[in-house]
Structure formats: C-alpha cells, structure tokens
C-alpha cells in the first residue's frame, strides 16, 4: 500500500517553484555561458527595472526584448555600447518600465539581450528573468 501512495504522489503534477524570491537570479547568471554578455543583473523599484552587466562585442549596439512567453511586452529596443571592442568587457546599464497590467498573474517575464549579425540575425541571446509569479494552487 505504501508503494501505491508513493507512486501516485510522483505521478501527480505539482508546480515547482524554481523562481521563488531572489535566489533564482544568481543561479541563472552563473549557469549561462555567453561570449558577449556576462554579470547581467536586474533590480526593480515600482515597475522600473535597472539592468546592469558587461558586454564584449565589436558591435556598437545591442538589443533587448521582454516577453511573458506568449506576448512581447517590450518590443526590440536598441542600446549603445560605450566602448565596443572584442577583447575587453564594457559595462552597461539601462532602465525599462513594465506596467503592472503587463505582468501576467501566473507567469514569468523574461528579458532577452542579444547582438545582431550584419544580416540582422539575433546572436548570443542572453535570457534574464525579470519577474516571476509562480503558479499557486487554489484549494
């Protein structure tokens, strides 16, 4: 009987809260290997997010979008690189705003940083979770 209980409990689908609190952000940053972006972090204050990090690219610009997995919440936006150069890392910082209505009730908002090839293809895509509302089961 005990075996049946364990088997049934493993078969049930439960939400796994991987993005609960600030603990998720360091793990995400440490696990991403990217030749162009590193040390990317975001902090939030009343819907205004400040994104900081470092970039190493010959491109004089990079781009970002924000989405909730279904909808693009912030369309492609260009950012200038202050000191472009493939051999050195340059710091960057920018702010973006997400209105409260834009954030899904039970979902995640992800920011994607990237550079573009000469043909316009997105390269070196770097994801960063900006906001996470884990699914809460209702009794």
Coordinates of C-alpha atoms in Angstrom, one line a residue:
X1 CA 0.0 0.0 0.0
X2 CA 2.9 2.4 0.8
X3 CA 4.3 1.8 -2.7
X4 CA 1.0 2.8 -4.3
X5 CA 0.9 6.0 -2.3
X6 CA 4.5 7.0 -3.4
X7 CA 3.7 6.0 -7.0
X8 CA 0.6 8.1 -7.1
X9 CA 2.3 11.1 -5.4
X10 CA 5.1 11.0 -8.1
X11 CA 2.6 10.8 -10.9
X12 CA 0.7 13.9 -9.8
X13 CA 1.7 17.2 -11.4
X14 CA 2.7 19.8 -9.0
X15 CA 4.1 23.2 -9.7
X16 CA 7.8 23.5 -8.9
X17 CA 8.7 26.9 -7.6
X18 CA 12.2 27.5 -9.1
X19 CA 11.9 31.2 -9.2
X20 CA 10.7 32.0 -5.7
X21 CA 12.5 35.1 -4.4
X22 CA 15.8 36.5 -5.3
X23 CA 17.6 33.1 -5.0
X24 CA 16.9 32.3 -8.7
X25 CA 18.9 35.2 -10.1
X26 CA 22.4 34.2 -9.1
X27 CA 21.9 30.7 -10.2
X28 CA 20.6 31.8 -13.6
X29 CA 23.6 34.2 -14.1
X30 CA 26.2 31.6 -13.0
X31 CA 24.8 28.9 -15.3
X32 CA 24.8 30.9 -18.5
X33 CA 27.9 30.8 -20.7
X34 CA 28.0 33.6 -23.2
X35 CA 30.9 35.1 -25.1
X36 CA 29.2 38.5 -25.4
X37 CA 27.3 39.2 -22.1
X38 CA 28.2 38.4 -18.5
X39 CA 27.4 39.5 -15.0
X40 CA 23.9 40.6 -16.0
X41 CA 21.6 41.5 -13.2
X42 CA 18.3 43.4 -12.7
X43 CA 16.8 45.2 -9.8
X44 CA 13.2 46.5 -9.6
X45 CA 11.6 49.5 -7.9
X46 CA 7.9 50.2 -8.6
X47 CA 7.9 48.6 -12.1
X48 CA 11.1 50.3 -13.1
X49 CA 13.9 47.7 -13.8
X50 CA 17.6 48.7 -13.8
X51 CA 19.6 46.2 -15.8
X52 CA 23.4 46.1 -15.5
X53 CA 26.1 43.9 -16.9
X54 CA 29.1 43.7 -19.1
X55 CA 29.3 43.2 -22.9
X56 CA 32.3 42.3 -25.1
X57 CA 31.5 42.9 -28.7
X58 CA 32.8 44.8 -31.8
X59 CA 29.2 45.9 -32.4
X60 CA 28.5 49.5 -31.2
X61 CA 25.0 48.4 -30.1
X62 CA 23.0 45.5 -28.6
X63 CA 19.3 44.9 -28.3
X64 CA 16.7 43.6 -25.9
X65 CA 13.1 42.5 -25.8
X66 CA 10.9 41.4 -22.9
X67 CA 8.2 38.8 -23.1
X68 CA 6.0 36.6 -21.0
X69 CA 6.3 33.5 -23.1
X70 CA 3.2 34.4 -25.2
X71 CA 3.4 38.2 -25.7
X72 CA 6.2 40.6 -26.4
X73 CA 5.8 43.2 -23.6
X74 CA 8.7 45.4 -24.7
X75 CA 9.5 45.4 -28.4
X76 CA 13.0 45.3 -29.7
X77 CA 15.0 48.1 -28.3
X78 CA 18.5 49.2 -29.2
X79 CA 21.2 50.1 -26.6
X80 CA 24.5 51.7 -27.5
X81 CA 27.8 50.1 -26.3
X82 CA 30.0 52.8 -24.8
X83 CA 33.4 51.2 -25.6
X84 CA 33.0 48.5 -28.1
X85 CA 35.8 46.0 -28.5
X86 CA 36.0 42.2 -28.8
X87 CA 39.0 41.9 -26.5
X88 CA 37.6 43.9 -23.5
X89 CA 34.5 43.9 -21.4
X90 CA 32.5 47.1 -21.2
X91 CA 29.9 47.9 -18.5
X92 CA 26.3 48.7 -19.5
X93 CA 23.3 49.9 -17.6
X94 CA 19.8 50.8 -18.8
X95 CA 16.3 51.1 -17.3
X96 CA 13.0 49.8 -18.6
X97 CA 9.5 50.0 -17.2
X98 CA 6.9 47.3 -17.0
X99 CA 3.4 48.5 -16.2
X100 CA 1.6 46.3 -13.6
X101 CA -1.1 45.4 -16.1
X102 CA 1.6 44.0 -18.4
X103 CA 2.8 41.4 -15.9
X104 CA 1.0 38.0 -16.1
X105 CA -0.8 36.9 -12.9
X106 CA 0.8 33.5 -13.0
X107 CA 3.8 33.7 -15.2
X108 CA 7.3 34.9 -15.8
X109 CA 8.7 38.0 -17.6
X110 CA 12.0 37.3 -19.3
X111 CA 14.4 39.8 -20.8
X112 CA 16.5 38.7 -23.8
X113 CA 19.7 40.6 -24.6
X114 CA 21.3 39.9 -27.9
X115 CA 23.5 41.3 -30.7
X116 CA 22.8 41.1 -34.4
X117 CA 24.8 39.9 -37.4
X118 CA 25.2 42.0 -40.4
X119 CA 22.2 40.2 -41.9
X120 CA 20.0 41.1 -38.9
X121 CA 20.1 37.6 -37.3
X122 CA 19.9 37.6 -33.5
X123 CA 23.1 36.2 -31.9
X124 CA 24.4 35.4 -28.4
X125 CA 21.0 35.6 -26.9
X126 CA 21.2 36.0 -23.1
X127 CA 17.9 35.4 -21.1
X128 CA 17.3 37.0 -17.7
X129 CA 14.2 36.6 -15.5
X130 CA 12.9 40.0 -14.6
X131 CA 9.7 39.0 -12.8
X132 CA 8.2 35.7 -11.7
X133 CA 4.8 35.0 -10.3
X134 CA 4.8 31.3 -9.6
X135 CA 1.6 29.3 -10.0
X136 CA -0.2 28.9 -6.8
X137 CA -2.7 26.1 -6.4
X138 CA -6.1 27.2 -5.2
X139 CA -7.7 25.0 -2.6

